[in-house]
Coordinates of C-alpha atoms in Angstrom, one line a residue:
X494 CA -1.9 12.6 19.0
X495 CA -5.4 13.7 18.7
X496 CA -7.3 14.5 15.5
X497 CA -8.0 18.1 14.6
X498 CA -11.4 17.2 13.2
X499 CA -14.3 18.8 14.9
X500 CA -16.8 16.3 13.6
X501 CA -17.3 13.0 15.4
X502 CA -20.0 10.5 16.1
X503 CA -20.7 8.3 19.1
X504 CA -18.9 5.0 18.8
X505 CA -22.0 2.9 18.9
X506 CA -23.5 4.7 15.9
X507 CA -20.3 4.4 14.0
X508 CA -20.4 0.7 14.7
X509 CA -23.9 0.5 13.3
X510 CA -22.9 2.3 10.1
X511 CA -19.8 0.2 9.6
X512 CA -21.2 -3.1 10.5
X513 CA -24.4 -2.8 8.4
X514 CA -22.2 -1.2 5.6
X515 CA -20.3 -4.5 5.4
X516 CA -23.5 -6.5 5.4
X517 CA -25.1 -4.5 2.6
X518 CA -21.8 -4.6 0.5
X519 CA -22.0 -8.4 0.7
X520 CA -25.7 -8.5 -0.2
X521 CA -25.1 -6.3 -3.3
X522 CA -22.3 -8.6 -4.5
X523 CA -19.1 -7.3 -2.8
X524 CA -18.1 -10.7 -1.4
X525 CA -14.6 -10.9 0.1
X526 CA -12.8 -14.3 -0.6
X527 CA -12.1 -16.4 2.4
X528 CA -8.4 -17.2 2.9
X529 CA -7.3 -20.6 4.1
X530 CA -5.1 -21.0 7.1
X531 CA -5.2 -24.8 7.4
X532 CA -1.9 -26.7 7.3
X533 CA -0.3 -29.8 8.7
X534 CA 3.4 -29.4 7.7
X535 CA 5.7 -26.8 6.4
X536 CA 5.2 -28.0 2.8
X537 CA 1.4 -27.3 3.1
X538 CA 2.2 -24.0 4.9
X539 CA 4.1 -22.8 1.9
X540 CA 2.0 -24.3 -0.9
X541 CA -1.4 -23.5 0.6
X542 CA -1.3 -20.7 3.1
X543 CA 1.4 -18.7 1.3
X544 CA 0.2 -19.5 -2.2
X545 CA -0.3 -16.6 -4.5
X546 CA -4.1 -17.2 -4.6
X547 CA -4.3 -17.3 -0.8
X548 CA -2.2 -14.2 -0.4
X549 CA -4.4 -12.3 -2.8
X550 CA -7.4 -13.3 -0.7
X551 CA -5.6 -12.1 2.4
X552 CA -4.8 -8.8 0.7
X553 CA -8.4 -8.3 -0.4
X554 CA -9.6 -9.0 3.1
X555 CA -7.0 -6.6 4.5
X556 CA -8.2 -3.9 2.1
X557 CA -11.8 -4.2 3.3
X558 CA -11.1 -4.1 7.0
X559 CA -8.4 -1.4 6.6
X560 CA -10.8 0.9 4.8
X561 CA -13.5 0.2 7.4
X562 CA -11.0 1.0 10.2
X563 CA -10.0 4.3 8.5
X564 CA -13.6 5.3 8.1
X565 CA -14.3 4.5 11.7
X566 CA -11.4 6.5 12.9
X567 CA -12.5 9.5 10.8
X568 CA -16.1 9.3 12.1
X569 CA -14.8 9.1 15.6
X570 CA -12.5 12.0 15.2
X571 CA -9.4 9.9 16.0
X572 CA -6.0 10.2 14.3
X573 CA -6.0 8.5 10.9
X574 CA -2.2 9.1 10.6
X575 CA -1.6 6.9 13.7
X576 CA -4.0 4.3 12.4
X577 CA -2.1 4.0 9.1
X578 CA 0.8 2.6 11.2
X579 CA -1.0 0.8 14.0
X580 CA -3.7 -1.1 12.1
X581 CA -1.4 -2.9 9.6
X582 CA 0.8 -3.9 12.6
X583 CA -2.3 -5.3 14.4
X584 CA -3.4 -7.1 11.2
X585 CA 0.0 -8.8 10.7
X586 CA 0.0 -10.0 14.3
X587 CA -3.6 -11.3 13.8
X588 CA -2.5 -13.1 10.6
X589 CA 0.2 -14.8 12.6
X590 CA -2.4 -15.9 15.2
X591 CA -4.6 -17.3 12.4
X592 CA -1.7 -19.2 10.9
X593 CA -0.8 -20.7 14.3
X594 CA -4.4 -21.7 15.0
X595 CA -4.7 -23.2 11.5
X596 CA -2.2 -26.0 12.2
X597 CA -3.8 -29.4 12.4
X598 CA -2.2 -30.3 15.7
X599 CA -3.4 -27.1 17.3
X600 CA -6.9 -27.7 16.0
X601 CA -6.9 -31.1 17.8
X602 CA -6.6 -29.2 21.1
X603 CA -9.4 -26.8 20.1
X604 CA -7.2 -23.8 20.5
X605 CA -8.8 -20.8 18.6
X606 CA -7.1 -17.9 16.9
X607 CA -8.3 -15.5 19.6
X608 CA -6.2 -17.2 22.2
X609 CA -3.1 -16.8 20.1
X610 CA -3.8 -13.2 19.1
X611 CA -4.4 -12.4 22.8
X612 CA -1.2 -14.1 23.8
X613 CA 0.9 -12.4 21.1
X614 CA -0.4 -9.0 22.2
X615 CA 0.2 -9.7 25.9
X616 CA 3.8 -10.8 25.2
X617 CA 4.5 -7.6 23.3
X618 CA 2.7 -5.2 25.7
X619 CA 4.3 -6.8 28.9
X620 CA 7.9 -7.1 27.6
X621 CA 8.1 -3.9 25.4
X622 CA 7.1 -0.4 26.2
X623 CA 4.5 0.6 23.5
X624 CA 4.2 4.4 23.0
X625 CA 0.9 6.1 24.1
X626 CA 0.1 7.2 20.5
X627 CA 0.2 3.5 19.5
X628 CA -2.2 2.4 22.2
X629 CA -4.5 5.4 21.6
X630 CA -5.0 4.2 18.0
X631 CA -6.2 0.7 19.1
X632 CA -10.0 0.5 18.8
X633 CA -10.8 -2.7 20.6
X634 CA -14.5 -1.9 21.4
X635 CA -15.0 -0.8 17.8
X636 CA -13.7 -4.1 16.4
X637 CA -15.7 -6.2 18.8
X638 CA -19.0 -4.4 18.1
X639 CA -18.6 -4.6 14.4
X640 CA -18.1 -8.4 14.8
X641 CA -21.2 -8.6 17.0
X642 CA -23.3 -6.8 14.4
X643 CA -22.1 -9.3 11.7
X644 CA -22.9 -12.1 14.1
X645 CA -26.6 -10.9 13.9
X646 CA -26.7 -12.2 10.3
X647 CA -26.4 -15.7 11.6
X648 CA -28.9 -15.5 14.5
X649 CA -32.6 -16.2 13.7
X650 CA -34.8 -13.4 15.2
X651 CA -37.0 -16.0 16.9
X652 CA -34.0 -17.2 18.8
X653 CA -33.4 -13.6 20.1
X654 CA -37.0 -13.4 21.3
X655 CA -36.7 -16.8 23.1
X656 CA -33.2 -16.5 24.5
X657 CA -33.5 -12.8 25.0
X658 CA -36.6 -13.1 27.3
X659 CA -34.8 -15.7 29.4
X660 CA -31.6 -13.6 29.2
X661 CA -33.4 -10.5 30.5
X662 CA -34.7 -12.5 33.5
X663 CA -31.2 -13.7 34.2
X664 CA -29.8 -10.2 33.7
X665 CA -32.2 -8.6 36.1
X666 CA -31.5 -11.2 38.8
X667 CA -27.7 -11.2 38.3
X668 CA -27.3 -7.5 37.9
X669 CA -29.3 -6.6 41.0
X670 CA -27.8 -9.3 43.2
X671 CA -24.2 -8.9 42.1
X672 CA -24.3 -5.1 42.2
X673 CA -25.6 -4.9 45.7
X674 CA -23.1 -7.6 46.8
X675 CA -20.2 -5.8 45.2
X676 CA -21.3 -2.5 46.8
X677 CA -21.6 -4.2 50.2
X678 CA -18.1 -5.7 49.9
X679 CA -16.7 -2.3 49.0
X680 CA -18.4 -0.8 52.0
X681 CA -17.0 -3.5 54.3
X682 CA -13.5 -2.9 52.9
X683 CA -14.0 0.9 53.5
X684 CA -13.6 1.7 49.8
X685 CA -14.7 5.3 48.9
X686 CA -18.2 5.5 47.5
X687 CA -17.1 6.8 44.1
X688 CA -14.9 3.9 43.4
X689 CA -17.5 1.5 44.9
X690 CA -20.2 2.7 42.5
X691 CA -17.9 2.3 39.4
X692 CA -16.6 -1.1 40.5
X693 CA -20.0 -2.5 41.3
X694 CA -21.4 -1.5 38.0
X695 CA -18.4 -2.9 36.1
X696 CA -18.5 -6.3 37.7
X697 CA -22.3 -6.7 37.6
X698 CA -23.4 -5.2 34.2
X699 CA -21.1 -5.1 31.3
X700 CA -17.5 -4.2 32.4
X701 CA -15.8 -1.3 30.7
X702 CA -19.0 0.3 29.3
X703 CA -20.7 0.1 32.7
X704 CA -17.7 1.6 34.4
X705 CA -17.6 4.5 31.9
X706 CA -21.3 5.1 32.0
X707 CA -21.2 5.2 35.9
X708 CA -18.2 7.5 35.8
X709 CA -20.1 9.8 33.5
X710 CA -23.2 9.7 35.7
X711 CA -21.3 10.7 38.8
X712 CA -18.4 12.6 37.1
X713 CA -15.9 10.1 38.6
X714 CA -12.2 10.4 38.9
X715 CA -10.4 9.4 35.6
X716 CA -7.6 7.6 37.5
X717 CA -10.1 5.4 39.4
X718 CA -11.9 4.7 36.2
X719 CA -8.7 3.7 34.4
X720 CA -7.8 1.3 37.2
X721 CA -11.2 -0.4 37.1
X722 CA -11.0 -0.8 33.3
X723 CA -7.6 -2.5 33.8
X724 CA -9.2 -4.8 36.4
X725 CA -12.0 -5.7 33.9
X726 CA -9.8 -6.4 31.0
X727 CA -7.1 -8.4 32.9
X728 CA -9.6 -10.5 34.8
X729 CA -11.6 -11.2 31.7
X730 CA -8.6 -12.9 30.1
X731 CA -8.4 -16.0 32.4
X732 CA -12.2 -16.2 32.5
X733 CA -12.4 -16.3 28.7
X734 CA -9.9 -19.1 28.5
X735 CA -10.7 -21.3 31.4
X736 CA -14.5 -21.1 31.8
X737 CA -15.3 -22.9 28.5
X738 CA -13.1 -25.8 29.6
X739 CA -14.6 -25.8 33.1
X740 CA -18.1 -25.9 31.6
X741 CA -17.0 -28.9 29.4
X742 CA -15.6 -30.7 32.4
X743 CA -18.9 -30.1 34.3
X744 CA -20.9 -31.5 31.3
X745 CA -22.9 -28.3 30.8
X746 CA -24.9 -28.0 27.6
X747 CA -24.0 -25.3 25.1
X748 CA -27.1 -23.3 26.0
X749 CA -26.3 -23.3 29.8
X750 CA -22.6 -22.6 29.0
X751 CA -23.5 -19.7 26.8
X752 CA -25.8 -18.2 29.4
X753 CA -23.1 -18.6 32.0
X754 CA -20.4 -17.0 29.9
X755 CA -22.7 -14.2 28.8
X756 CA -23.7 -13.3 32.3
X757 CA -20.4 -13.7 34.0
X758 CA -17.7 -12.3 31.7
X759 CA -17.6 -8.6 31.8
X760 CA -16.5 -7.6 28.2
X761 CA -18.5 -8.3 25.0
X762 CA -15.3 -9.3 23.2
X763 CA -14.3 -11.9 25.8
X764 CA -17.9 -13.3 25.8
X765 CA -17.8 -13.7 22.0
X766 CA -14.4 -15.3 22.1
X767 CA -15.2 -17.7 24.9
X768 CA -18.5 -18.6 23.3
X769 CA -16.7 -19.5 20.0
X770 CA -14.4 -21.8 22.0
X771 CA -17.5 -23.9 22.9
X772 CA -19.6 -23.8 19.7
X773 CA -22.1 -22.0 17.6
X774 CA -25.0 -22.4 20.0
X775 CA -23.0 -21.2 23.0
X776 CA -21.7 -18.2 21.0
X777 CA -25.3 -17.3 20.0
X778 CA -26.7 -17.7 23.5
X779 CA -23.8 -15.9 25.2
X780 CA -24.1 -12.9 22.9
X781 CA -27.9 -12.6 23.4
X782 CA -27.5 -12.9 27.2
X783 CA -24.7 -10.3 27.2
X784 CA -26.9 -8.0 25.1
X785 CA -29.7 -8.5 27.7
X786 CA -27.4 -7.1 30.3
X787 CA -26.2 -4.3 28.1
X788 CA -29.7 -2.9 27.6
X789 CA -30.0 -2.4 31.4
X790 CA -27.0 -0.1 31.2
X791 CA -29.0 3.1 30.6
X792 CA -31.5 2.3 33.4
X793 CA -28.6 1.6 35.7
X794 CA -26.8 4.8 34.8
X795 CA -30.1 6.7 35.4
X796 CA -30.6 5.1 38.8
X797 CA -27.0 5.8 39.9
X798 CA -27.4 9.4 38.8
X799 CA -30.4 9.8 41.0
X800 CA -28.6 8.2 43.9
X801 CA -25.5 10.3 43.4
X802 CA -27.4 13.5 43.0
X803 CA -29.1 13.1 46.4
X804 CA -26.1 11.5 48.2
X805 CA -24.8 13.4 51.2
X806 CA -21.2 13.0 50.1
X807 CA -21.5 15.1 46.9
X808 CA -21.2 18.9 46.6
X809 CA -24.1 21.3 46.1
X810 CA -23.3 21.9 42.5
X811 CA -23.6 18.2 41.6
X812 CA -26.9 18.0 43.5
X813 CA -28.3 20.7 41.3
X814 CA -27.7 18.7 38.2
X815 CA -30.8 16.5 38.3
X816 CA -30.8 13.3 36.1
X817 CA -33.3 13.0 33.3
X818 CA -34.7 10.2 31.2
X819 CA -32.4 11.3 28.5
X820 CA -29.6 9.5 30.3
X821 CA -31.3 6.2 29.6
X822 CA -31.2 6.7 25.9
X823 CA -27.7 8.2 25.9
X824 CA -26.3 5.1 27.8
X825 CA -28.3 2.6 25.8
X826 CA -25.9 0.5 23.7
X827 CA -27.0 1.5 20.1
X828 CA -25.0 -1.3 18.5
X829 CA -27.6 -3.7 19.9
X830 CA -30.0 -2.1 17.4
X831 CA -27.6 -3.0 14.6
X832 CA -27.4 -6.6 15.7
X833 CA -31.2 -6.9 15.9
X834 CA -31.6 -5.2 12.5
X835 CA -29.1 -7.7 10.9
X836 CA -31.0 -10.6 12.5
X837 CA -34.4 -9.3 11.2
X838 CA -32.9 -8.7 7.7
X839 CA -31.6 -12.2 7.4
X840 CA -34.5 -13.8 9.1
X841 CA -37.3 -12.3 7.0
X842 CA -36.0 -10.4 4.0
X843 CA -32.9 -12.0 2.5
X844 CA -33.6 -14.9 0.1
X845 CA -32.1 -18.3 0.9
X846 CA -29.9 -18.1 -2.2
X847 CA -28.4 -14.8 -1.2
X848 CA -27.9 -16.1 2.4
X849 CA -26.0 -19.1 1.1
X850 CA -23.9 -16.8 -1.2
X851 CA -22.8 -14.4 1.6
X852 CA -22.9 -16.2 4.9
X853 CA -19.5 -17.8 4.6
X854 CA -17.7 -14.5 3.8
X855 CA -19.6 -12.6 6.5
X856 CA -18.9 -15.3 9.1
X857 CA -15.2 -15.2 8.3
X858 CA -15.0 -11.4 8.5
X859 CA -16.9 -11.5 11.8
X860 CA -14.3 -13.9 13.2
X861 CA -11.6 -11.7 11.9
X862 CA -12.9 -8.6 13.7
X863 CA -13.0 -10.6 16.9
X864 CA -9.4 -11.8 16.4
X865 CA -8.3 -8.2 15.6
X866 CA -10.0 -7.1 18.8
X867 CA -8.1 -9.6 21.0
X868 CA -4.8 -8.7 19.4
X869 CA -5.7 -5.1 20.5
X870 CA -6.7 -6.2 24.0
X871 CA -3.4 -7.9 24.4
X872 CA -1.4 -4.9 23.2
X873 CA -3.2 -2.5 25.5
X874 CA -3.1 -4.8 28.6
X875 CA -0.2 -4.6 31.1
X876 CA -0.3 -6.8 34.2
X877 CA 1.7 -4.2 36.0
X878 CA -1.4 -2.0 36.2
X879 CA -2.9 -4.2 38.8
X880 CA 0.1 -4.0 41.1
X881 CA 1.1 -0.4 40.8
X882 CA -1.9 0.7 42.9
X883 CA -0.9 1.3 46.5
X884 CA -4.4 0.4 47.8
X885 CA -5.2 -3.2 46.9
X886 CA -8.6 -3.2 48.4
X887 CA -10.5 -2.4 45.1
X888 CA -8.7 -5.5 43.6
X889 CA -9.8 -7.7 46.5
X890 CA -13.4 -6.4 46.2
X891 CA -13.4 -7.0 42.5
X892 CA -12.2 -10.5 42.8
X893 CA -14.6 -11.3 45.6
X894 CA -17.6 -9.8 43.7
X895 CA -16.6 -11.6 40.5
X896 CA -16.4 -14.9 42.2
X897 CA -19.9 -14.3 43.6
X898 CA -21.0 -13.3 40.1
X899 CA -19.7 -16.6 38.5
X900 CA -21.5 -18.7 41.1
X901 CA -24.9 -16.8 41.0
X902 CA -24.9 -16.7 37.2
X903 CA -24.2 -20.4 36.9
X904 CA -27.2 -21.2 39.2
X905 CA -29.5 -18.9 37.3
X906 CA -28.3 -20.3 33.9
X907 CA -29.0 -23.9 35.1
X908 CA -32.5 -22.9 36.2
X909 CA -33.4 -21.0 33.0
X910 CA -31.5 -22.7 30.2
X911 CA -31.2 -26.4 31.3

């Protein structure tokens, strides 16, 4: 069901408004209490996690994120009516994931809440047929990006300049090499040019956003775009879970691991989740590196538009629509500006006393948005989507290109961040 509202904003601007809104509420004294989810036995589960005091904290936390989600849906022109049913459902599943992850035995195995929230969502989506109106109310990207802006409050701006410059070098090398390799593989497998362009951008730049931006630049087929998005989301899941453990077995530092994760994994949410599995430094570096790739999105969309406009395979009407520099700004991920603003604010303008007072609450809410996002990813991901396509060549091309991406990014990360 679509909203009848005629007013809506681009998602990235909505994210900036909502993310910074939460930050300023905390600065001005609206600090949400942090619930506890730690327990070792059923007695502690009842007396601590399900205590009246803790349930009140959970309810207060729910009130904040629910209001933010409603405002977000309204600004995006999405159905608020559907959200009133879907968001509480997602929140309850997320609370279940947080409770499971809070068990002391689970903590010993370093299993984070995002893994449980993803698993719960996947079980539901793959064993039950969720209605389209339910899936349309899920706002995965919105939740991830709000969490990323809140992450900016913990990242010193000098770290952005240092890691960002190295990240940009890595992004340039990785994006260019992986894009051309993926396009070459598609050509060898005789995949049509439209699919090849969207697939190459998705695997080399930033997953879903890159696929959508490329589709917009070339006016791509929606079915092809939907299939590529399914590829991105489903392949990001095992990478998010296993790459941190592989990095640990290889003895990689948190800096190298973060750069590897940020450059290899295609979705910002999976990058944040995998980084958090490794540690604070890995989370910081992986996010900055992923942002370095994201800022190339506008330039890539512009270049692809030029290529497509002059390609012999497109019709005359498409050739008349010449790309402009406006495309670069339109495709630039605006939520990155919110992240940088939050970092500048807490690096230079917020007093140490205020920082101490708000950082715990903001960090918890940041993690909550990530966990909500992965519950949503699980709920909207169905493994059948990969195998319903008659032509498996795009799947093979994506897997080959992603393997190349993992190897190249690891080499560059070792050279730059070791």
